[in-house]
């Protein structure tokens, strides 16, 4: 409770739409408002353009690849998986579930899948449905996941088991189970 507030430093004075941290914590990737994707080194401030055009950049769990969404006129055109060593596409994904809007892109924790989320409007129910699609990078066919929920999952993220403790280590709060005893 009495920890000092973190020091915040502005890295760039640009419009940013989407941002993702590299797993090493030394870099981040962002999509600017004009549609280019950049990788920036936090310590040095050095940056370079990874791609002309693109949105929703996300770095793979091992920091070797980046996935970027490219849009055509009002629709998603493709997702490219690009090597950060060569800056050349390794895989291009073009088959999408019919949708109104593309809203999220993530890597699986093992780096073997790209998971994207699309949004579709229900025609007669005044609702929206979300579809989460896992695309295996080894060449298998895409799979819809999280369909056990009626309208889907809008935005999800992976949780690491090493991050969230079941029992709090800093016992500033009393557990409900302890109060019942």
Tab-separated table of N, CA and C in Angstrom:
chain	number	residue	atom	x	y	z
A	1	UNK	N	0.818	-1.199	0.000
A	1	UNK	CA	0.000	0.000	0.000
A	1	UNK	C	0.857	1.257	0.000
A	2	UNK	N	2.040	1.182	0.579
A	2	UNK	CA	2.878	2.372	0.686
A	2	UNK	C	4.048	2.324	-0.293
A	3	UNK	N	3.878	1.627	-1.410
A	3	UNK	CA	4.929	1.575	-2.414
A	3	UNK	C	4.931	2.881	-3.194
A	4	UNK	N	6.099	3.333	-3.634
A	4	UNK	CA	6.144	4.567	-4.416
A	4	UNK	C	5.469	4.370	-5.768
A	5	UNK	N	4.906	5.437	-6.288
A	5	UNK	CA	4.273	5.386	-7.601
A	5	UNK	C	5.345	5.143	-8.655
A	6	UNK	N	5.056	4.321	-9.657
A	6	UNK	CA	6.058	4.061	-10.690
A	6	UNK	C	6.343	5.326	-11.502
A	7	UNK	N	7.588	5.434	-11.952
A	7	UNK	CA	7.977	6.567	-12.787
A	7	UNK	C	7.530	6.281	-14.215
A	8	UNK	N	6.754	7.159	-14.781
A	8	UNK	CA	6.229	6.984	-16.128
A	8	UNK	C	6.989	7.910	-17.064
A	9	UNK	N	7.473	7.342	-18.156
A	9	UNK	CA	8.211	8.116	-19.149
A	9	UNK	C	7.536	7.956	-20.498
A	10	UNK	N	7.263	9.064	-21.152
A	10	UNK	CA	6.653	9.010	-22.474
A	10	UNK	C	7.726	8.642	-23.487
A	11	UNK	N	7.478	7.576	-24.251
A	11	UNK	CA	8.448	7.115	-25.230
A	11	UNK	C	8.323	7.868	-26.554
A	12	UNK	N	7.112	8.073	-26.991
A	12	UNK	CA	6.856	8.697	-28.291
A	12	UNK	C	5.664	9.627	-28.168
A	13	UNK	N	5.627	10.606	-29.030
A	13	UNK	CA	4.475	11.501	-29.092
A	13	UNK	C	3.776	11.258	-30.424
A	14	UNK	N	3.177	10.082	-30.538
A	14	UNK	CA	2.488	9.678	-31.764
A	14	UNK	C	1.166	9.026	-31.393
A	15	UNK	N	0.269	8.957	-32.363
A	15	UNK	CA	-0.987	8.247	-32.151
A	15	UNK	C	-0.760	6.748	-32.282
A	16	UNK	N	-1.209	5.998	-31.308
A	16	UNK	CA	-1.030	4.546	-31.312
A	16	UNK	C	-2.392	3.875	-31.184
A	17	UNK	N	-2.638	2.901	-32.046
A	17	UNK	CA	-3.895	2.160	-32.001
A	17	UNK	C	-3.780	0.889	-31.160
A	18	UNK	N	-2.738	0.100	-31.392
A	18	UNK	CA	-2.572	-1.172	-30.694
A	18	UNK	C	-1.126	-1.315	-30.267
A	19	UNK	N	-0.905	-1.969	-29.122
A	19	UNK	CA	0.452	-2.152	-28.623
A	19	UNK	C	0.573	-3.535	-27.980
A	20	UNK	N	1.776	-4.123	-28.050
A	20	UNK	CA	2.032	-5.415	-27.416
A	20	UNK	C	3.480	-5.440	-26.946
A	21	UNK	N	3.699	-6.001	-25.756
A	21	UNK	CA	5.046	-6.134	-25.204
A	21	UNK	C	5.715	-7.373	-25.758
A	22	UNK	N	7.020	-7.291	-25.967
A	22	UNK	CA	7.815	-8.470	-26.298
A	22	UNK	C	7.999	-9.276	-25.013
A	23	UNK	N	8.144	-10.586	-25.116
A	23	UNK	CA	8.284	-11.402	-23.908
A	23	UNK	C	9.505	-11.036	-23.065
A	24	UNK	N	10.550	-10.496	-23.674
A	24	UNK	CA	11.734	-10.127	-22.895
A	24	UNK	C	11.544	-8.828	-22.116
A	25	UNK	N	10.473	-8.094	-22.391
A	25	UNK	CA	10.171	-6.856	-21.685
A	25	UNK	C	11.012	-5.672	-22.128
A	26	UNK	N	11.907	-5.871	-23.098
A	26	UNK	CA	12.782	-4.800	-23.559
A	26	UNK	C	12.230	-4.044	-24.764
A	27	UNK	N	11.250	-4.622	-25.429
A	27	UNK	CA	10.723	-4.026	-26.646
A	27	UNK	C	9.207	-4.046	-26.616
A	28	UNK	N	8.633	-3.186	-27.430
A	28	UNK	CA	7.203	-3.288	-27.688
A	28	UNK	C	6.956	-2.983	-29.147
A	29	UNK	N	5.856	-3.495	-29.623
A	29	UNK	CA	5.445	-3.284	-31.002
A	29	UNK	C	4.145	-2.502	-30.967
A	30	UNK	N	3.983	-1.586	-31.914
A	30	UNK	CA	2.737	-0.818	-31.954
A	30	UNK	C	2.327	-0.519	-33.375
A	31	UNK	N	1.025	-0.349	-33.542
A	31	UNK	CA	0.458	0.086	-34.818
A	31	UNK	C	0.099	1.546	-34.660
A	32	UNK	N	0.644	2.375	-35.524
A	32	UNK	CA	0.350	3.800	-35.474
A	32	UNK	C	-0.973	4.126	-36.143
A	33	UNK	N	-1.441	5.337	-35.937
A	33	UNK	CA	-2.735	5.743	-36.496
A	33	UNK	C	-2.709	5.798	-38.018
A	34	UNK	N	-1.520	5.881	-38.614
A	34	UNK	CA	-1.445	5.916	-40.074
A	34	UNK	C	-1.256	4.534	-40.675
A	35	UNK	N	-1.282	3.507	-39.832
A	35	UNK	CA	-1.316	2.142	-40.333
A	35	UNK	C	0.014	1.426	-40.436
A	36	UNK	N	1.126	2.017	-40.033
A	36	UNK	CA	2.393	1.300	-40.052
A	36	UNK	C	2.644	0.657	-38.693
A	37	UNK	N	3.445	-0.418	-38.693
A	37	UNK	CA	3.760	-1.146	-37.469
A	37	UNK	C	5.246	-0.957	-37.164
A	38	UNK	N	5.533	-0.593	-35.905
A	38	UNK	CA	6.899	-0.314	-35.484
A	38	UNK	C	7.270	-1.162	-34.277
A	39	UNK	N	8.568	-1.488	-34.175
A	39	UNK	CA	9.130	-2.151	-33.015
A	39	UNK	C	10.067	-1.145	-32.355
A	40	UNK	N	9.917	-0.945	-31.053
A	40	UNK	CA	10.721	0.053	-30.352
A	40	UNK	C	11.444	-0.597	-29.178
A	41	UNK	N	12.726	-0.241	-29.011
A	41	UNK	CA	13.520	-0.687	-27.883
A	41	UNK	C	13.268	0.297	-26.742
A	42	UNK	N	12.797	-0.186	-25.617
A	42	UNK	CA	12.408	0.679	-24.506
A	42	UNK	C	13.607	1.437	-23.925
A	43	UNK	N	14.745	0.764	-23.764
A	43	UNK	CA	15.911	1.383	-23.129
A	43	UNK	C	16.549	2.462	-23.996
A	44	UNK	N	16.678	2.189	-25.301
A	44	UNK	CA	17.389	3.122	-26.175
A	44	UNK	C	16.477	4.085	-26.922
A	45	UNK	N	15.208	3.725	-27.040
A	45	UNK	CA	14.284	4.548	-27.815
A	45	UNK	C	14.395	4.297	-29.313
A	46	UNK	N	15.293	3.401	-29.721
A	46	UNK	CA	15.425	3.067	-31.138
A	46	UNK	C	14.177	2.352	-31.616
A	47	UNK	N	13.784	2.683	-32.823
A	47	UNK	CA	12.635	1.978	-33.395
A	47	UNK	C	12.867	1.749	-34.868
A	48	UNK	N	12.195	0.734	-35.388
A	48	UNK	CA	12.225	0.523	-36.828
A	48	UNK	C	10.864	0.022	-37.279
A	49	UNK	N	10.579	0.316	-38.534
A	49	UNK	CA	9.293	-0.084	-39.116
A	49	UNK	C	9.356	-1.561	-39.481
A	50	UNK	N	8.412	-2.313	-38.954
A	50	UNK	CA	8.311	-3.739	-39.241
A	50	UNK	C	7.478	-3.943	-40.497
A	51	UNK	N	6.473	-3.089	-40.680
A	51	UNK	CA	5.539	-3.288	-41.786
A	51	UNK	C	4.885	-1.975	-42.184
A	52	UNK	N	4.672	-1.834	-43.453
A	52	UNK	CA	3.839	-0.731	-43.944
A	52	UNK	C	2.404	-1.251	-43.935
A	53	UNK	N	1.570	-0.582	-43.208
A	53	UNK	CA	0.191	-1.044	-43.061
A	53	UNK	C	0.105	-2.090	-41.965
A	54	UNK	N	-1.102	-2.343	-41.508
A	54	UNK	CA	-1.322	-3.385	-40.526
A	54	UNK	C	-1.861	-2.864	-39.203
A	55	UNK	N	-2.544	-3.742	-38.502
A	55	UNK	CA	-3.121	-3.447	-37.189
A	55	UNK	C	-2.955	-4.669	-36.297
A	56	UNK	N	-3.232	-4.489	-35.024
A	56	UNK	CA	-3.217	-5.549	-34.017
A	56	UNK	C	-1.914	-6.348	-34.007
A	57	UNK	N	-0.744	-5.698	-34.036
A	57	UNK	CA	0.500	-6.476	-34.013
A	57	UNK	C	0.657	-7.190	-32.675
A	58	UNK	N	1.171	-8.405	-32.725
A	58	UNK	CA	1.417	-9.171	-31.511
A	58	UNK	C	2.670	-10.019	-31.699
A	59	UNK	N	3.518	-10.013	-30.691
A	59	UNK	CA	4.795	-10.719	-30.764
A	59	UNK	C	4.629	-12.116	-30.185
A	60	UNK	N	5.264	-13.091	-30.835
A	60	UNK	CA	5.172	-14.483	-30.388
A	60	UNK	C	5.796	-14.656	-29.007
A	61	UNK	N	5.428	-15.716	-28.293
A	61	UNK	CA	5.922	-15.923	-26.932
A	61	UNK	C	7.446	-16.016	-26.826
A	62	UNK	N	8.119	-16.405	-27.900
A	62	UNK	CA	9.575	-16.520	-27.855
A	62	UNK	C	10.259	-15.310	-28.495
A	63	UNK	N	9.472	-14.333	-28.955
A	63	UNK	CA	10.011	-13.093	-29.486
A	63	UNK	C	10.650	-13.191	-30.850
A	64	UNK	N	10.373	-14.245	-31.591
A	64	UNK	CA	10.996	-14.448	-32.906
A	64	UNK	C	10.087	-14.056	-34.071
A	65	UNK	N	8.779	-13.977	-33.819
A	65	UNK	CA	7.817	-13.705	-34.884
A	65	UNK	C	6.845	-12.625	-34.431
A	66	UNK	N	6.207	-12.032	-35.408
A	66	UNK	CA	5.158	-11.057	-35.129
A	66	UNK	C	3.994	-11.369	-36.065
A	67	UNK	N	2.786	-11.254	-35.561
A	67	UNK	CA	1.596	-11.434	-36.391
A	67	UNK	C	0.921	-10.071	-36.540
A	68	UNK	N	0.484	-9.768	-37.764
A	68	UNK	CA	-0.121	-8.470	-38.073
A	68	UNK	C	-1.341	-8.704	-38.948
A	69	UNK	N	-2.407	-7.958	-38.659
A	69	UNK	CA	-3.642	-8.027	-39.442
A	69	UNK	C	-3.598	-6.941	-40.520
A	70	UNK	N	-3.980	-7.305	-41.728
A	70	UNK	CA	-4.070	-6.345	-42.830
A	70	UNK	C	-5.520	-6.297	-43.297
A	71	UNK	N	-5.990	-5.083	-43.512
A	71	UNK	CA	-7.385	-4.907	-43.911
A	71	UNK	C	-7.475	-4.393	-45.336
A	72	UNK	N	-8.533	-4.816	-46.018
A	72	UNK	CA	-8.867	-4.270	-47.321
A	72	UNK	C	-9.929	-3.201	-47.108
A	73	UNK	N	-10.745	-2.988	-48.075
A	73	UNK	CA	-11.847	-2.026	-47.926
A	73	UNK	C	-12.906	-2.609	-47.018
A	74	UNK	N	-12.954	-2.142	-45.783
A	74	UNK	CA	-13.975	-2.509	-44.794
A	74	UNK	C	-14.007	-3.995	-44.437
A	75	UNK	N	-12.954	-4.746	-44.720
A	75	UNK	CA	-12.939	-6.140	-44.301
A	75	UNK	C	-11.493	-6.575	-44.064
A	76	UNK	N	-11.333	-7.662	-43.349
A	76	UNK	CA	-10.008	-8.196	-43.065
A	76	UNK	C	-9.527	-8.957	-44.286
A	77	UNK	N	-8.365	-8.612	-44.750
A	77	UNK	CA	-7.796	-9.219	-45.947
A	77	UNK	C	-6.934	-10.431	-45.603
A	78	UNK	N	-6.010	-10.248	-44.616
A	78	UNK	CA	-5.123	-11.345	-44.258
A	78	UNK	C	-4.413	-11.068	-42.938
A	79	UNK	N	-3.874	-12.146	-42.366
A	79	UNK	CA	-2.975	-12.059	-41.218
A	79	UNK	C	-1.641	-12.594	-41.713
A	80	UNK	N	-0.593	-11.824	-41.472
A	80	UNK	CA	0.752	-12.281	-41.848
A	80	UNK	C	1.541	-12.588	-40.577
A	81	UNK	N	2.219	-13.717	-40.585
A	81	UNK	CA	3.173	-14.056	-39.541
A	81	UNK	C	4.541	-13.761	-40.137
A	82	UNK	N	5.258	-12.809	-39.520
A	82	UNK	CA	6.513	-12.303	-40.065
A	82	UNK	C	7.660	-12.659	-39.125
A	83	UNK	N	8.774	-13.087	-39.696
A	83	UNK	CA	9.982	-13.349	-38.917
A	83	UNK	C	10.594	-12.013	-38.518
A	84	UNK	N	10.918	-11.845	-37.244
A	84	UNK	CA	11.575	-10.613	-36.806
A	84	UNK	C	13.061	-10.597	-37.163
A	85	UNK	N	13.610	-11.739	-37.555
A	85	UNK	CA	15.007	-11.785	-37.970
A	85	UNK	C	15.176	-11.335	-39.417
A	86	UNK	N	14.261	-11.775	-40.299
A	86	UNK	CA	14.387	-11.456	-41.729
A	86	UNK	C	13.372	-10.420	-42.202
A	87	UNK	N	12.332	-10.177	-41.394
A	87	UNK	CA	11.198	-9.306	-41.754
A	87	UNK	C	10.467	-9.796	-43.002
A	88	UNK	N	10.501	-11.092	-43.227
A	88	UNK	CA	9.783	-11.700	-44.354
A	88	UNK	C	8.620	-12.535	-43.819
A	89	UNK	N	7.502	-12.553	-44.577
A	89	UNK	CA	6.352	-13.371	-44.143
A	89	UNK	C	6.694	-14.859	-44.122
A	90	UNK	N	6.269	-15.519	-43.051
A	90	UNK	CA	6.457	-16.956	-42.908
A	90	UNK	C	5.167	-17.704	-43.216
A	91	UNK	N	4.044	-17.037	-42.969
A	91	UNK	CA	2.724	-17.632	-43.216
A	91	UNK	C	1.740	-16.506	-43.459
A	92	UNK	N	0.812	-16.737	-44.378
A	92	UNK	CA	-0.251	-15.772	-44.652
A	92	UNK	C	-1.577	-16.495	-44.483
A	93	UNK	N	-2.436	-15.952	-43.629
A	93	UNK	CA	-3.740	-16.543	-43.331
A	93	UNK	C	-4.799	-15.693	-44.022
A	94	UNK	N	-5.643	-16.335	-44.861
A	94	UNK	CA	-6.642	-15.581	-45.615
A	94	UNK	C	-8.075	-16.070	-45.416
A	95	UNK	N	-8.264	-17.246	-44.856
A	95	UNK	CA	-9.621	-17.789	-44.679
A	95	UNK	C	-10.176	-17.331	-43.346
A	96	UNK	N	-11.230	-16.508	-43.380
A	96	UNK	CA	-11.809	-15.963	-42.158
A	96	UNK	C	-13.278	-16.353	-42.031
A	97	UNK	N	-13.745	-16.443	-40.780
A	97	UNK	CA	-15.164	-16.602	-40.513
A	97	UNK	C	-15.845	-15.313	-40.974
A	98	UNK	N	-16.988	-15.378	-41.660
A	98	UNK	CA	-17.669	-14.137	-42.065
A	98	UNK	C	-17.922	-13.250	-40.847
A	99	UNK	N	-17.595	-11.957	-40.978
A	99	UNK	CA	-17.678	-11.071	-39.820
A	99	UNK	C	-17.882	-9.627	-40.250
A	100	UNK	N	-18.307	-8.808	-39.266
A	100	UNK	CA	-18.431	-7.367	-39.474
A	100	UNK	C	-17.156	-6.646	-39.076
A	101	UNK	N	-16.475	-7.170	-38.068
A	101	UNK	CA	-15.305	-6.480	-37.566
A	101	UNK	C	-14.323	-7.465	-36.947
A	102	UNK	N	-13.069	-7.209	-37.158
A	102	UNK	CA	-11.980	-7.967	-36.559
A	102	UNK	C	-11.570	-7.203	-35.313
A	103	UNK	N	-11.522	-7.856	-34.130
A	103	UNK	CA	-11.300	-7.066	-32.914
A	103	UNK	C	-10.147	-7.520	-32.031
A	104	UNK	N	-9.490	-8.655	-32.302
A	104	UNK	CA	-8.451	-9.097	-31.376
A	104	UNK	C	-7.546	-10.116	-32.051
A	105	UNK	N	-6.289	-10.132	-31.650
A	105	UNK	CA	-5.314	-11.083	-32.173
A	105	UNK	C	-4.348	-11.450	-31.056
A	106	UNK	N	-4.110	-12.743	-30.855
A	106	UNK	CA	-3.220	-13.227	-29.796
A	106	UNK	C	-2.459	-14.449	-30.302
A	107	UNK	N	-1.325	-14.721	-29.667
A	107	UNK	CA	-0.600	-15.972	-29.850
A	107	UNK	C	-1.016	-16.918	-28.736
A	108	UNK	N	-0.991	-18.206	-29.005
A	108	UNK	CA	-1.149	-19.168	-27.915
A	108	UNK	C	0.145	-19.163	-27.103
A	109	UNK	N	0.100	-19.543	-25.827
A	109	UNK	CA	1.311	-19.514	-24.999
A	109	UNK	C	2.467	-20.358	-25.541
A	110	UNK	N	2.160	-21.416	-26.294
A	110	UNK	CA	3.230	-22.253	-26.846
A	110	UNK	C	3.719	-21.764	-28.208
A	111	UNK	N	3.068	-20.739	-28.775
A	111	UNK	CA	3.486	-20.183	-30.052
A	111	UNK	C	3.090	-21.008	-31.261
A	112	UNK	N	2.246	-22.023	-31.075
A	112	UNK	CA	1.855	-22.886	-32.185
A	112	UNK	C	0.573	-22.434	-32.884
A	113	UNK	N	-0.147	-21.482	-32.304
A	113	UNK	CA	-1.418	-21.018	-32.866
A	113	UNK	C	-1.478	-19.496	-32.854
A	114	UNK	N	-2.211	-18.968	-33.802
A	114	UNK	CA	-2.634	-17.572	-33.786
A	114	UNK	C	-4.132	-17.634	-33.495
A	115	UNK	N	-4.601	-16.853	-32.538
A	115	UNK	CA	-6.027	-16.838	-32.210
A	115	UNK	C	-6.549	-15.443	-32.521
A	116	UNK	N	-7.586	-15.386	-33.344
A	116	UNK	CA	-8.191	-14.098	-33.647
A	116	UNK	C	-9.661	-14.121	-33.281
A	117	UNK	N	-10.199	-12.947	-33.029
A	117	UNK	CA	-11.600	-12.800	-32.651
A	117	UNK	C	-12.285	-11.909	-33.668
A	118	UNK	N	-13.440	-12.384	-34.152
A	118	UNK	CA	-14.255	-11.592	-35.064
A	118	UNK	C	-15.620	-11.373	-34.447
A	119	UNK	N	-16.295	-10.355	-34.941
A	119	UNK	CA	-17.559	-9.882	-34.409
A	119	UNK	C	-18.585	-9.944	-35.538
A	120	UNK	N	-19.741	-10.500	-35.262
A	120	UNK	CA	-20.820	-10.545	-36.252
A	120	UNK	C	-22.111	-10.071	-35.599
A	121	UNK	N	-22.917	-9.340	-36.331
A	121	UNK	CA	-24.190	-8.835	-35.809
A	121	UNK	C	-25.289	-9.839	-36.132
A	122	UNK	N	-26.089	-10.193	-35.110
A	122	UNK	CA	-27.230	-11.090	-35.309
A	122	UNK	C	-28.287	-10.334	-36.108
A	123	UNK	N	-28.805	-10.944	-37.126
A	123	UNK	CA	-29.751	-10.246	-37.989
A	123	UNK	C	-31.098	-9.972	-37.340
A	124	UNK	N	-31.642	-10.930	-36.624
A	124	UNK	CA	-33.006	-10.771	-36.124
A	124	UNK	C	-33.111	-10.664	-34.610
A	125	UNK	N	-32.000	-10.708	-33.889
A	125	UNK	CA	-32.059	-10.745	-32.431
A	125	UNK	C	-31.547	-9.482	-31.745
A	126	UNK	N	-31.048	-8.509	-32.478
A	126	UNK	CA	-30.479	-7.303	-31.889
A	126	UNK	C	-29.354	-7.653	-30.909
A	127	UNK	N	-28.400	-8.447	-31.386
A	127	UNK	CA	-27.288	-8.855	-30.541
A	127	UNK	C	-26.025	-8.976	-31.393
A	128	UNK	N	-24.962	-9.305	-30.740
A	128	UNK	CA	-23.701	-9.528	-31.427
A	128	UNK	C	-23.139	-10.873	-30.988
A	129	UNK	N	-22.479	-11.545	-31.899
A	129	UNK	CA	-21.804	-12.787	-31.546
A	129	UNK	C	-20.323	-12.647	-31.857
A	130	UNK	N	-19.538	-13.297	-31.042
A	130	UNK	CA	-18.096	-13.274	-31.205
A	130	UNK	C	-17.625	-14.685	-31.503
A	131	UNK	N	-16.695	-14.788	-32.412
A	131	UNK	CA	-16.107	-16.078	-32.748
A	131	UNK	C	-14.603	-15.984	-32.542
A	132	UNK	N	-14.065	-16.933	-31.802
A	132	UNK	CA	-12.634	-17.011	-31.551
A	132	UNK	C	-12.107	-18.175	-32.376
A	133	UNK	N	-11.148	-17.878	-33.247
A	133	UNK	CA	-10.643	-18.871	-34.185
A	133	UNK	C	-9.170	-19.121	-33.906
A	134	UNK	N	-8.804	-20.375	-33.721
A	134	UNK	CA	-7.411	-20.772	-33.528
A	134	UNK	C	-6.889	-21.326	-34.850
A	135	UNK	N	-5.810	-20.732	-35.344
A	135	UNK	CA	-5.206	-21.163	-36.598
A	135	UNK	C	-3.862	-21.817	-36.277
A	136	UNK	N	-3.735	-23.129	-36.522
A	136	UNK	CA	-2.456	-23.779	-36.254
A	136	UNK	C	-1.412	-23.338	-37.285
A	137	UNK	N	-0.229	-23.026	-36.829
A	137	UNK	CA	0.812	-22.559	-37.739
A	137	UNK	C	1.509	-23.698	-38.473
A	138	UNK	N	1.207	-24.949	-38.076
A	138	UNK	CA	1.817	-26.087	-38.755
A	138	UNK	C	1.057	-26.503	-40.007
A	139	UNK	N	0.006	-25.765	-40.355
A	139	UNK	CA	-0.716	-26.045	-41.586
A	139	UNK	C	-2.049	-26.732	-41.415
A	140	UNK	N	-2.486	-27.006	-40.200
A	140	UNK	CA	-3.790	-27.618	-39.996
A	140	UNK	C	-4.913	-26.633	-40.287
A	141	UNK	N	-6.147	-27.099	-40.220
A	141	UNK	CA	-7.274	-26.215	-40.514
A	141	UNK	C	-7.667	-25.413	-39.274
A	142	UNK	N	-8.183	-24.203	-39.472
A	142	UNK	CA	-8.605	-23.352	-38.347
A	142	UNK	C	-9.744	-23.996	-37.558
A	143	UNK	N	-9.791	-23.734	-36.247
A	143	UNK	CA	-10.837	-24.268	-35.375
A	143	UNK	C	-11.492	-23.136	-34.601
A	144	UNK	N	-12.813	-23.196	-34.481
A	144	UNK	CA	-13.503	-22.261	-33.583
A	144	UNK	C	-13.346	-22.769	-32.167
A	145	UNK	N	-12.994	-21.859	-31.259
A	145	UNK	CA	-12.835	-22.224	-29.848
A	145	UNK	C	-13.768	-21.351	-29.015
A	146	UNK	N	-13.977	-21.706	-27.784
A	146	UNK	CA	-14.813	-20.980	-26.821
A	146	UNK	C	-16.254	-20.838	-27.288
A	147	UNK	N	-16.746	-21.796	-28.059
A	147	UNK	CA	-18.135	-21.753	-28.537
A	147	UNK	C	-19.125	-22.245	-27.491
A	148	UNK	N	-18.644	-22.617	-26.299
A	148	UNK	CA	-19.562	-23.094	-25.262
A	148	UNK	C	-20.405	-21.955	-24.688
A	149	UNK	N	-20.017	-20.705	-24.973
A	149	UNK	CA	-20.783	-19.543	-24.517
A	149	UNK	C	-21.710	-19.108	-25.645
A	150	UNK	N	-22.944	-18.766	-25.308
A	150	UNK	CA	-23.970	-18.495	-26.327
A	150	UNK	C	-23.557	-17.423	-27.333
A	151	UNK	N	-23.031	-16.310	-26.863
A	151	UNK	CA	-22.663	-15.224	-27.774
A	151	UNK	C	-21.157	-15.133	-27.997
A	152	UNK	N	-20.400	-16.097	-27.503
A	152	UNK	CA	-18.957	-16.091	-27.688
A	152	UNK	C	-18.246	-15.258	-26.637
A	153	UNK	N	-16.967	-15.065	-26.833
A	153	UNK	CA	-16.132	-14.298	-25.914
A	153	UNK	C	-15.533	-13.130	-26.693
A	154	UNK	N	-15.822	-11.917	-26.232
A	154	UNK	CA	-15.395	-10.728	-26.972
A	154	UNK	C	-13.878	-10.599	-27.001
A	155	UNK	N	-13.259	-10.510	-25.863
A	155	UNK	CA	-11.807	-10.386	-25.805
A	155	UNK	C	-11.325	-11.273	-24.676
A	156	UNK	N	-10.361	-12.101	-24.968
A	156	UNK	CA	-9.840	-12.987	-23.941
A	156	UNK	C	-8.332	-12.847	-23.911
A	157	UNK	N	-7.736	-13.367	-22.881
A	157	UNK	CA	-6.283	-13.400	-22.793
A	157	UNK	C	-5.892	-14.657	-22.045
A	158	UNK	N	-4.656	-15.044	-22.172
A	158	UNK	CA	-4.142	-16.223	-21.502
A	158	UNK	C	-3.622	-15.829	-20.132
A	159	UNK	N	-3.782	-16.692	-19.164
A	159	UNK	CA	-3.253	-16.443	-17.821
A	159	UNK	C	-2.159	-17.461	-17.549
A	160	UNK	N	-1.070	-16.990	-17.019
A	160	UNK	CA	0.028	-17.868	-16.645
A	160	UNK	C	-0.214	-18.365	-15.224
A	161	UNK	N	-0.023	-19.642	-15.007
A	161	UNK	CA	-0.248	-20.188	-13.664
A	161	UNK	C	0.790	-19.688	-12.677
A	162	UNK	N	1.913	-19.205	-13.169
A	162	UNK	CA	2.937	-18.713	-12.253
A	162	UNK	C	2.669	-17.279	-11.804
A	163	UNK	N	1.709	-16.616	-12.405
A	163	UNK	CA	1.463	-15.214	-12.095
A	163	UNK	C	0.458	-15.043	-10.968
A	164	UNK	N	-0.593	-15.827	-10.957
A	164	UNK	CA	-1.674	-15.638	-9.998
A	164	UNK	C	-1.647	-16.720	-8.933
A	165	UNK	N	-1.361	-16.328	-7.722
A	165	UNK	CA	-1.300	-17.287	-6.622
A	165	UNK	C	-2.704	-17.581	-6.114
A	166	UNK	N	-2.945	-18.837	-5.724
A	166	UNK	CA	-4.237	-19.202	-5.155
A	166	UNK	C	-4.357	-18.620	-3.754
A	167	UNK	N	-3.321	-18.739	-2.976
A	167	UNK	CA	-3.281	-18.170	-1.630
A	167	UNK	C	-2.493	-16.869	-1.695
A	168	UNK	N	-3.022	-15.786	-1.195
A	168	UNK	CA	-2.251	-14.540	-1.230
A	168	UNK	C	-0.999	-14.645	-0.372
A	169	UNK	N	0.118	-14.143	-0.903
A	169	UNK	CA	1.357	-14.186	-0.144
A	169	UNK	C	1.457	-12.990	0.794
A	170	UNK	N	0.853	-11.899	0.428
A	170	UNK	CA	0.849	-10.711	1.269
A	170	UNK	C	-0.543	-10.632	1.888
A	171	UNK	N	-0.701	-11.087	3.095
A	171	UNK	CA	-2.025	-11.265	3.686
A	171	UNK	C	-2.587	-9.983	4.286
A	172	UNK	N	-2.872	-9.015	3.400
A	172	UNK	CA	-3.555	-7.800	3.842
A	172	UNK	C	-5.065	-8.028	3.913
A	173	UNK	N	-5.505	-9.115	3.297
A	173	UNK	CA	-6.933	-9.430	3.298
A	173	UNK	C	-7.140	-10.772	4.005
A	174	UNK	N	-8.314	-10.939	4.563
A	174	UNK	CA	-8.669	-12.207	5.185
A	174	UNK	C	-9.475	-13.007	4.174
A	175	UNK	N	-9.094	-14.257	3.985
A	175	UNK	CA	-9.799	-15.119	3.040
A	175	UNK	C	-11.168	-15.490	3.587
A	176	UNK	N	-12.166	-15.576	2.716
A	176	UNK	CA	-13.519	-15.931	3.106
A	176	UNK	C	-13.553	-17.297	3.776
A	177	UNK	N	-12.772	-18.224	3.267
A	177	UNK	CA	-12.721	-19.575	3.850
A	177	UNK	C	-12.220	-19.550	5.293
A	178	UNK	N	-11.302	-18.649	5.609
A	178	UNK	CA	-10.791	-18.528	6.973
A	178	UNK	C	-11.847	-17.947	7.914
A	179	UNK	N	-12.668	-17.018	7.383
A	179	UNK	CA	-13.730	-16.426	8.216
A	179	UNK	C	-14.799	-17.464	8.572
A	180	UNK	N	-15.062	-18.395	7.668
A	180	UNK	CA	-16.096	-19.405	7.906
A	180	UNK	C	-15.647	-20.449	8.915
A	181	UNK	N	-14.350	-20.595	9.136
A	181	UNK	CA	-13.852	-21.649	10.026
A	181	UNK	C	-14.122	-21.364	11.476
